[in-house]
Coordinates of C-alpha atoms in Angstrom, one line a residue:
X149 CA 0.0 0.1 0.0
X150 CA 1.7 3.1 -1.1
X151 CA 1.0 6.2 1.0
X152 CA -1.0 9.2 -0.7
X153 CA 0.0 12.8 -0.8
X154 CA -3.4 14.6 -0.7
X155 CA -4.0 17.8 -2.7
X156 CA -5.8 20.6 -1.1
X157 CA -8.8 20.1 -3.3
X158 CA -8.8 16.3 -2.5
X159 CA -8.9 16.9 1.2
X160 CA -11.6 19.5 0.9
X161 CA -13.7 17.3 -1.1
X162 CA -13.2 14.3 1.2
X163 CA -14.2 16.5 4.1
X164 CA -17.2 17.9 2.4
X165 CA -18.3 14.3 1.4
X166 CA -17.5 13.1 5.0
X167 CA -19.6 16.0 6.6
X168 CA -22.4 15.6 4.1
X169 CA -22.3 11.7 5.0
X170 CA -23.6 12.6 8.5
X171 CA -26.9 13.6 6.9
X172 CA -27.3 10.3 5.1
X173 CA -28.0 6.7 5.9
X174 CA -24.3 5.9 6.2
X175 CA -24.5 7.7 9.7
X176 CA -25.7 5.7 12.5
X177 CA -27.2 8.6 14.8
X178 CA -27.8 6.3 17.7
X179 CA -24.1 5.5 18.1
X180 CA -22.7 8.5 16.6
X181 CA -20.4 6.3 14.2
X182 CA -20.5 5.7 10.4
X183 CA -21.9 2.5 9.0
X184 CA -19.1 0.2 7.9
X185 CA -19.9 0.8 4.2
X186 CA -19.1 4.6 4.3
X187 CA -15.5 4.3 3.1
X188 CA -16.8 2.6 -0.1
X189 CA -19.5 5.3 -0.4
X190 CA -16.7 8.1 -0.1
X191 CA -14.3 6.3 -2.3
X192 CA -17.1 6.3 -5.0
X193 CA -17.8 10.1 -4.6
X194 CA -13.9 10.7 -4.8
X195 CA -13.7 8.8 -7.9
X196 CA -16.3 10.9 -9.6
X197 CA -14.7 14.0 -8.6
X198 CA -11.2 13.0 -9.2
X199 CA -11.1 10.1 -11.8
X200 CA -7.3 10.5 -12.7
X201 CA -6.3 10.4 -9.0
X202 CA -6.4 6.7 -7.7
X203 CA -7.9 7.2 -4.1
X204 CA -8.0 3.8 -2.5
X205 CA -10.2 2.9 0.5
X206 CA -7.0 2.6 2.6
X207 CA -6.1 6.1 1.7
X208 CA -9.4 7.4 2.8
X209 CA -9.3 5.4 6.0
X210 CA -5.7 6.8 6.8
X211 CA -6.8 10.2 6.1
X212 CA -10.0 10.2 8.3
X213 CA -7.8 8.4 11.2
X214 CA -5.2 11.2 11.1
X215 CA -8.1 13.9 11.1
X216 CA -9.6 12.0 14.3
X217 CA -6.3 12.0 16.0
X218 CA -5.6 15.7 15.3
X219 CA -9.0 16.6 16.4
X220 CA -8.8 14.7 19.6
X221 CA -5.4 16.4 20.3
X222 CA -7.0 19.9 19.6
X223 CA -10.0 19.2 21.9
X224 CA -7.7 18.0 24.7
X225 CA -5.7 21.1 24.4
X226 CA -8.7 23.6 24.3
X227 CA -10.2 21.7 27.3
X228 CA -6.9 22.1 29.3
X229 CA -6.2 24.8 31.7
X230 CA -4.6 27.7 30.0
X231 CA -5.4 26.9 26.5
X232 CA -8.1 28.5 24.2
X233 CA -9.3 28.2 20.6
X234 CA -9.0 31.2 18.5
X235 CA -12.0 31.0 16.1
X236 CA -10.8 33.8 13.8
X237 CA -7.2 32.3 13.3
X238 CA -8.5 28.5 13.6
X239 CA -5.6 28.0 16.2
X240 CA -4.9 26.7 19.7
X241 CA -3.4 29.5 21.7
X242 CA -1.7 29.7 25.2
X243 CA 1.2 31.5 26.6
X244 CA 4.4 29.8 26.0
X245 CA 5.0 28.6 29.6
X246 CA 1.7 26.9 29.3
X247 CA 2.7 25.1 26.0
X248 CA 6.0 24.0 27.7
X249 CA 4.5 22.5 30.7
X250 CA 1.7 20.7 28.7
X251 CA 4.3 19.4 26.1
X252 CA 6.1 17.7 28.7
X253 CA 3.5 15.2 29.6
X254 CA 1.8 15.3 26.0
X255 CA 4.6 15.6 23.3
X256 CA 2.2 14.5 20.7
X257 CA 0.3 17.9 21.0
X258 CA 3.6 19.8 19.6
X259 CA 2.0 19.3 16.2
X260 CA -0.8 21.9 17.1
X261 CA 1.5 24.6 18.4
X262 CA 1.4 27.4 16.0
X263 CA -0.6 25.6 13.5
X264 CA -3.9 26.8 11.8
X265 CA -6.6 24.2 11.6
X266 CA -9.5 25.6 9.2
X267 CA -11.2 22.3 9.1
X268 CA -11.5 21.9 12.9
X269 CA -15.3 22.8 13.0
X270 CA -16.0 20.3 10.4
X271 CA -13.8 17.8 12.1
X272 CA -15.9 18.3 15.3
X273 CA -19.1 17.7 13.2
X274 CA -17.7 14.2 12.3
X275 CA -15.8 13.0 15.2
X276 CA -16.8 14.7 18.2
X277 CA -19.9 13.0 20.0
X278 CA -22.2 15.5 21.8
X279 CA -22.7 14.9 25.5
X280 CA -26.0 13.5 26.3

């Protein structure tokens, strides 16, 4: 399985298709998850939009897993003391000393420091389950 370098247009289309899937029968509202066939559905949509770009199911699964992990890291950050979400810059913000202390125990969160995430709201629609 070869890795895939996604174009901005491909990522945007996949995220758009994923968020629209929440409104379809592919979404299991009771469990807050996608039905198992959703990847095949998304792959079909991507093939129509990008017929010359071979996007396999494992590419889609890998991209969605990456988005979920990043979304979880951001959610953990913005719920930690001293952190906040800047909705204008689409970025996690905190003072430098807060970052330093947090990164000592959570080194994987370094990827979010100083990075803008304009897709974050859409990721939340797809991956963050509302509290009952």
